[in-house]
Tab-separated table of C-alpha atoms in Angstrom:
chain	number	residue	atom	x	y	z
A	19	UNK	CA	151.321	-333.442	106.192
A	20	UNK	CA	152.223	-331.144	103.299
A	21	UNK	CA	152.722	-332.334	99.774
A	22	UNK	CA	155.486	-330.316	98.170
A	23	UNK	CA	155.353	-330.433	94.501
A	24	UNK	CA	158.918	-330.737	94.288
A	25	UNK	CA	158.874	-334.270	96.459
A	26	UNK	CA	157.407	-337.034	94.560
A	27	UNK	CA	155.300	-339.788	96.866
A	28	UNK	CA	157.029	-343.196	96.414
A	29	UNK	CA	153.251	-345.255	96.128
A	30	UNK	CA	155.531	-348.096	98.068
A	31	UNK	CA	151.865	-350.874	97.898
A	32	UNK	CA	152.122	-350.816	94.021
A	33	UNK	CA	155.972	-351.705	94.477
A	34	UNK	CA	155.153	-354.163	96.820
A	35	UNK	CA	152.543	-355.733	94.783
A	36	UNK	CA	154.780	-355.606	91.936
A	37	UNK	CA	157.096	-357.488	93.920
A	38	UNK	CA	155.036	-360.031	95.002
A	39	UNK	CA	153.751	-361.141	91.751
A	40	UNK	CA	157.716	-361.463	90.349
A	41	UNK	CA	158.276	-363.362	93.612
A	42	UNK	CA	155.053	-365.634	92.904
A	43	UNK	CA	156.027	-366.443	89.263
A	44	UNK	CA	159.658	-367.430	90.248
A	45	UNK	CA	158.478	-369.181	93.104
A	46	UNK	CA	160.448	-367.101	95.740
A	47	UNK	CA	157.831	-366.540	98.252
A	48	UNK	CA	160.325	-366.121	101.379
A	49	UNK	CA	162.526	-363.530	100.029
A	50	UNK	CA	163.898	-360.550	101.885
A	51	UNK	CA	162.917	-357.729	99.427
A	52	UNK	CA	159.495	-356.998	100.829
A	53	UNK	CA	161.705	-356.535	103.884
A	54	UNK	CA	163.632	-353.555	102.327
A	55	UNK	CA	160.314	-352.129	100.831
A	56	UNK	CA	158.828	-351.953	104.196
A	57	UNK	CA	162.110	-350.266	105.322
A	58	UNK	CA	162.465	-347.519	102.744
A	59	UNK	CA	158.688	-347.015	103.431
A	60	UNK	CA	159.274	-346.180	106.790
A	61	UNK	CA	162.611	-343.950	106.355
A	62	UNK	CA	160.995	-341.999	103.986
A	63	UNK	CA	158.100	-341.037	106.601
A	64	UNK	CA	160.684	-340.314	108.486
A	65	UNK	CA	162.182	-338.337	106.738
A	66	UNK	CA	159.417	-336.726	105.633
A	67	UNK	CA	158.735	-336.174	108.852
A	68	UNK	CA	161.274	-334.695	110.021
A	69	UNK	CA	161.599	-332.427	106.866
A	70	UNK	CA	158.013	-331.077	108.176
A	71	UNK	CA	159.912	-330.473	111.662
A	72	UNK	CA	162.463	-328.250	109.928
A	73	UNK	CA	160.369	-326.328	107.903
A	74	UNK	CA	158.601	-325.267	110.212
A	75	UNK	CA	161.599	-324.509	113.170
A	76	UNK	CA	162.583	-322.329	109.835
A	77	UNK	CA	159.434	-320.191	109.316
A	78	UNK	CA	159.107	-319.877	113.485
A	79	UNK	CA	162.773	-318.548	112.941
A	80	UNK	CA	161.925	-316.380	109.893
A	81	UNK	CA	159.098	-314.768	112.004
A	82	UNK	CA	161.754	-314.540	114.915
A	83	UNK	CA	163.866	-312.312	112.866
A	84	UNK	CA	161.736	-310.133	111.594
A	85	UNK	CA	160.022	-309.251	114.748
A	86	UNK	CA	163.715	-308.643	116.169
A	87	UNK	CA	164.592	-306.292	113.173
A	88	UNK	CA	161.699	-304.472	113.692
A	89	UNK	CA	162.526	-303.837	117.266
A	90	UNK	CA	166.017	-303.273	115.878
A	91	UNK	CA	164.769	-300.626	113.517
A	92	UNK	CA	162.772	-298.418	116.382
A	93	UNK	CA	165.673	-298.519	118.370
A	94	UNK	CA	167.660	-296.717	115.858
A	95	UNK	CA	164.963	-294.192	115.091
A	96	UNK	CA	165.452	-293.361	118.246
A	97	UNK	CA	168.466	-293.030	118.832
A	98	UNK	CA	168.969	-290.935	115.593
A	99	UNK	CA	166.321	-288.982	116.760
A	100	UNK	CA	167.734	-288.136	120.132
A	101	UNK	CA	170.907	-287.388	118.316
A	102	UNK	CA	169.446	-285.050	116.004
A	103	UNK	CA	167.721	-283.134	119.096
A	104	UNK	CA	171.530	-282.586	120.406
C-alpha cells in the first residue's frame, strides 16, 4: 500500500510497548488499554484501506472523463464541420 507523505504511520508496537511497561510498573497487568490499541490499529488499516479503494475509484474516474471528453470533443468537430460545409 501507498505511503502518502501527508499521512503519518501511527508505529502502534512502540505504543503498545510503552504501555506495557507503565502497566508493569503500576502493577496493572489486566487492563483494557492494550485492548483499544489493538482497536485503533485495526481501524486505521481500515481506513487506510479503504482510502486506497477511493483513490483509486477516483483516478479510474479521472481517466473515465477524459476519454469521454475526448469523444465529446470529435463529436463537435464534426458537427461544426458538417455545418460549415452547409
Amino acid at each position: 500500500m501507498k505511503k502518502y507523505d501527508n499521512v503519518a504511520e501511527t508505529d502502534y508496537e512502540a505504543i503498545r510497548e510503552a504501555l506495557r511497561r507503565l502497566l508493569q510498573e503500576a502493577g496493572r497487568e489486566g487492563s483494557g488499554l492494550l485492548q483499544f490499541v489493538d482497536e485503533a490499529e485495526r481501524r486505521e488499516a481500515a481506513d487506510r484501506e479503504r482510502t486506497a479503494q477511493l483513490m483509486a475509484e477516483n483516478e479510474r474516474l479521472k481517466q473515465e472523463v477524459r476519454k469521454l471528453r475526448v469523444a465529446q470533443a470529435g463529436t463537435m468537430s464534426s458537427r461544426l464541420r458538417d455545418a460549415l460545409r452547409e
